[in-house]
Amino acid sequence: MRLHVADHPLVAHKLAVLRDVNTKSPTFRLLVDELVTLLAYEATRDVRTEQVEITTPVATTLSTKLASPRPLVVPILRAGLGMLDGMTRLLPSAEVGFLGMQRDEETLEAITYANRLPEDLSGRQCFLLDPMLATGGTLVAAIDYLLQRGARDVTAVCLIAAPEGIKVVEDFVGDRADVQVVVAAVDERLNEKAYIVPGLGDAGDRLYGVV
Ligand code: URA
């Protein structure tokens, strides 16, 4: 598994405001959107391209365009939905699938309650969206889903990761597939309730105005 931490002052600044307990939902949503667009730029560095002939008003030239099949973007519901617009802004031609996953607050295991994905993902580049890589349980379950459908090229875009979660994903992936995780920051640790410290709290609640 490859880990890419987006090291950029704008990412750091926006993340600082996002973490702040006084940042209200409307600003939080806007910042998530902006951060994901910045992360999407990094996450798509290896997106597949092809050479096509283009005629400009002046001459004919070979140019680079996105190749077929289209990439697949998969937000993990609920919080990943808040990342969708930021991602598709840079990849407007992507197909969008959905995975509904929730962690059981007692066992901390990921439960899948909805899925809408193409049956065959062989040869597709897949981008999973989930803001918080905490225990890694949800992300591993989501990656497993995609691998079972034939995907071998998966990039997860997360805002904040805990070292514990990164290790769980690394151990699960091994050399089964080309998996990349792109994050804005790697934080200190998980607390006893499996929240990321310092983190930003519950991303879904803060996105959707529950707190
Ligand atoms: N999910 C969140 O929303 N926040 C955390 O800190 C961990 C998991």
Coordinates of C-alpha atoms and ligand atoms in Angstrom, one line a residue:
M1 CA 0.0 0.0 0.0
R2 CA 1.2 3.5 -0.8
L3 CA 0.5 6.4 1.6
H4 CA 0.6 9.9 0.3
V5 CA 0.3 12.8 2.8
A6 CA -0.6 16.0 0.9
D7 CA 2.0 18.4 2.2
H8 CA 0.7 21.9 1.2
P9 CA 0.2 25.1 3.3
L10 CA -3.4 25.5 1.9
V11 CA -4.2 21.9 3.0
A12 CA -2.8 22.6 6.4
H13 CA -4.7 25.8 6.8
K14 CA -8.0 24.5 5.8
L15 CA -7.5 21.4 8.0
A16 CA -6.8 23.6 11.0
V17 CA -10.1 25.5 10.5
L18 CA -11.9 22.2 9.9
R19 CA -10.6 20.7 13.2
D20 CA -11.8 23.7 15.2
V21 CA -14.7 22.8 17.4
N22 CA -16.2 26.3 16.8
T23 CA -16.4 25.7 13.0
K24 CA -20.1 25.3 12.1
S25 CA -21.6 22.9 9.6
P26 CA -21.9 25.3 6.6
T27 CA -18.2 26.3 6.8
F28 CA -17.3 22.7 7.6
R29 CA -19.0 21.4 4.5
L30 CA -17.3 24.1 2.3
L31 CA -13.9 23.3 3.7
V32 CA -14.3 19.5 3.2
D33 CA -15.3 20.3 -0.4
E34 CA -12.2 22.5 -1.0
L35 CA -9.9 20.1 0.8
V36 CA -11.1 17.1 -1.3
T37 CA -10.5 19.0 -4.5
L38 CA -6.9 19.7 -3.4
L39 CA -6.5 16.0 -2.4
A40 CA -8.2 14.9 -5.7
Y41 CA -5.4 16.6 -7.6
E42 CA -2.8 14.4 -5.7
A43 CA -5.0 11.3 -5.8
T44 CA -5.4 11.4 -9.6
R45 CA -1.7 11.7 -10.4
D46 CA -1.7 8.1 -11.8
V47 CA -5.1 8.3 -13.5
R48 CA -5.0 6.5 -16.8
T49 CA -4.6 8.6 -19.9
E50 CA -4.3 8.1 -23.6
Q51 CA -2.9 10.2 -26.5
V52 CA -5.5 11.7 -28.8
E53 CA -5.2 13.9 -31.8
I54 CA -6.6 17.4 -31.3
T55 CA -7.1 20.1 -33.8
T56 CA -6.5 23.6 -32.4
P57 CA -7.4 26.7 -34.4
V58 CA -3.8 26.7 -35.5
A59 CA -2.6 23.1 -35.9
T60 CA -3.2 19.4 -35.2
T61 CA -1.4 18.0 -32.2
L62 CA -1.2 14.9 -30.0
S63 CA -2.7 15.6 -26.5
T64 CA -3.4 13.7 -23.3
K65 CA -6.9 12.8 -22.3
L66 CA -8.4 10.5 -19.7
A67 CA -8.6 6.9 -21.0
S68 CA -11.6 4.5 -21.0
P69 CA -13.0 2.9 -19.0
R70 CA -14.1 5.9 -16.9
P71 CA -12.8 6.0 -13.3
L72 CA -15.3 5.0 -10.6
V73 CA -15.8 7.2 -7.5
V74 CA -17.3 5.5 -4.5
P75 CA -18.3 7.6 -1.5
I76 CA -18.8 5.6 1.7
L77 CA -22.0 6.8 3.2
R78 CA -22.7 8.8 5.2
A79 CA -19.7 11.0 5.7
G80 CA -18.1 10.2 2.3
L81 CA -21.0 11.8 0.6
G82 CA -19.7 15.2 1.8
M83 CA -16.6 14.5 -0.3
L84 CA -18.3 13.6 -3.6
D85 CA -18.6 17.1 -5.2
G86 CA -15.0 18.0 -4.4
M87 CA -13.9 14.8 -6.2
T88 CA -16.1 14.9 -9.2
R89 CA -15.3 18.6 -9.7
L90 CA -11.9 17.3 -11.0
L91 CA -13.2 14.1 -12.5
P92 CA -16.6 15.1 -14.0
S93 CA -16.7 12.1 -16.3
A94 CA -16.3 9.6 -13.5
E95 CA -19.0 7.1 -12.8
V96 CA -20.3 7.2 -9.2
G97 CA -21.1 4.2 -7.1
F98 CA -22.2 4.1 -3.5
L99 CA -21.3 2.0 -0.4
G100 CA -23.3 2.4 2.8
M101 CA -21.2 1.4 5.7
Q102 CA -21.6 2.0 9.4
R103 CA -19.4 1.0 12.3
D104 CA -21.1 -0.8 15.1
E105 CA -20.2 1.4 18.0
E106 CA -19.9 -1.6 20.3
T107 CA -17.8 -4.0 18.3
L108 CA -16.3 -1.3 16.0
E109 CA -16.9 -3.7 13.1
A110 CA -18.1 -2.3 9.7
I111 CA -21.6 -3.2 8.7
T112 CA -22.6 -2.8 5.0
Y113 CA -26.2 -1.6 4.7
A114 CA -26.3 -0.5 1.1
N115 CA -24.3 -0.9 -2.1
R116 CA -24.7 0.3 -5.6
L117 CA -21.7 -0.6 -7.7
P118 CA -21.0 -2.1 -11.1
E119 CA -20.8 -5.9 -10.9
D120 CA -17.5 -6.1 -12.8
L121 CA -14.7 -3.7 -11.7
S122 CA -11.8 -5.4 -13.5
G123 CA -9.7 -2.8 -15.2
R124 CA -11.4 0.1 -13.5
Q125 CA -9.6 2.6 -11.4
C126 CA -11.6 3.1 -8.2
F127 CA -11.5 6.1 -5.8
L128 CA -13.0 5.5 -2.4
L129 CA -14.0 8.5 -0.3
D130 CA -14.1 8.4 3.5
P131 CA -13.0 11.4 5.6
M132 CA -11.7 9.5 8.7
L133 CA -9.4 6.5 8.5
A134 CA -9.7 5.5 12.1
T135 CA -9.6 1.8 13.0
G136 CA -9.4 0.9 9.3
G137 CA -12.3 -1.5 9.6
T138 CA -14.6 0.4 7.2
L139 CA -11.9 1.1 4.6
V140 CA -10.8 -2.5 4.7
A141 CA -14.4 -3.7 4.2
A142 CA -14.8 -1.3 1.3
I143 CA -11.5 -2.2 -0.4
D144 CA -12.4 -5.9 0.0
Y145 CA -15.8 -5.2 -1.7
L146 CA -14.0 -3.6 -4.7
L147 CA -11.4 -6.4 -4.9
Q148 CA -14.1 -9.1 -4.8
R149 CA -15.6 -7.4 -7.9
G150 CA -12.3 -7.5 -9.7
A151 CA -10.8 -4.1 -9.0
R152 CA -7.0 -4.1 -8.6
D153 CA -6.4 -0.3 -8.6
V154 CA -7.9 1.5 -5.6
T155 CA -7.2 4.9 -4.2
A156 CA -8.7 5.9 -0.9
V157 CA -9.1 9.7 -0.3
C158 CA -9.3 10.5 3.4
L159 CA -9.0 13.8 5.3
I160 CA -7.3 12.4 8.5
A161 CA -5.8 9.0 9.2
A162 CA -4.7 7.4 12.5
P163 CA -1.5 5.3 12.4
E164 CA -3.5 2.3 13.7
G165 CA -5.9 2.4 10.8
I166 CA -3.1 2.8 8.2
K167 CA -1.4 -0.3 9.6
V168 CA -4.7 -2.3 9.4
V169 CA -5.1 -1.3 5.8
E170 CA -1.5 -2.1 5.0
D171 CA -1.7 -5.5 6.6
F172 CA -5.0 -6.3 4.8
V173 CA -3.8 -5.2 1.3
G174 CA -0.3 -6.8 1.4
D175 CA 0.6 -7.2 -2.3
R176 CA -2.9 -8.2 -3.4
A177 CA -3.6 -5.0 -5.3
D178 CA -2.3 -1.6 -6.1
V179 CA -3.8 0.4 -3.2
Q180 CA -3.0 4.0 -2.5
V181 CA -4.2 6.1 0.5
V182 CA -4.1 9.9 0.1
V183 CA -4.6 12.0 3.2
A184 CA -4.3 15.5 4.4
A185 CA -2.8 14.5 7.7
V186 CA -1.8 11.5 9.8
D187 CA -2.7 12.2 13.5
E188 CA -1.4 10.9 16.8
R189 CA -3.6 7.9 17.7
L190 CA -7.1 6.6 18.4
N191 CA -8.8 7.1 21.8
E192 CA -10.7 4.5 23.7
K193 CA -13.8 5.2 21.6
A194 CA -11.9 4.8 18.4
Y195 CA -12.0 8.5 17.6
I196 CA -8.9 10.1 16.0
V197 CA -6.8 12.3 18.3
P198 CA -6.7 15.2 17.8
G199 CA -8.9 14.6 14.8
L200 CA -12.0 16.7 14.2
G201 CA -14.7 14.7 16.0
D202 CA -17.5 12.9 14.2
A203 CA -17.1 13.9 10.5
G204 CA -20.7 12.9 9.6
D205 CA -22.3 14.7 12.5
R206 CA -20.3 17.9 11.7
L207 CA -21.1 17.7 8.0
Y208 CA -24.8 17.2 8.5
G209 CA -25.4 19.5 11.4
V210 CA -26.0 16.9 14.1
V211 CA -23.7 18.9 16.3
Ligands
URA1 N1 -15.1 8.7 12.5 C1 -15.2 10.0 12.7 O1 -16.1 10.7 12.1 N2 -14.3 10.6 13.5 C2 -13.3 9.9 14.1 O2 -12.5 10.5 14.8 C3 -13.2 8.5 13.9 C4 -14.1 7.9 13.1

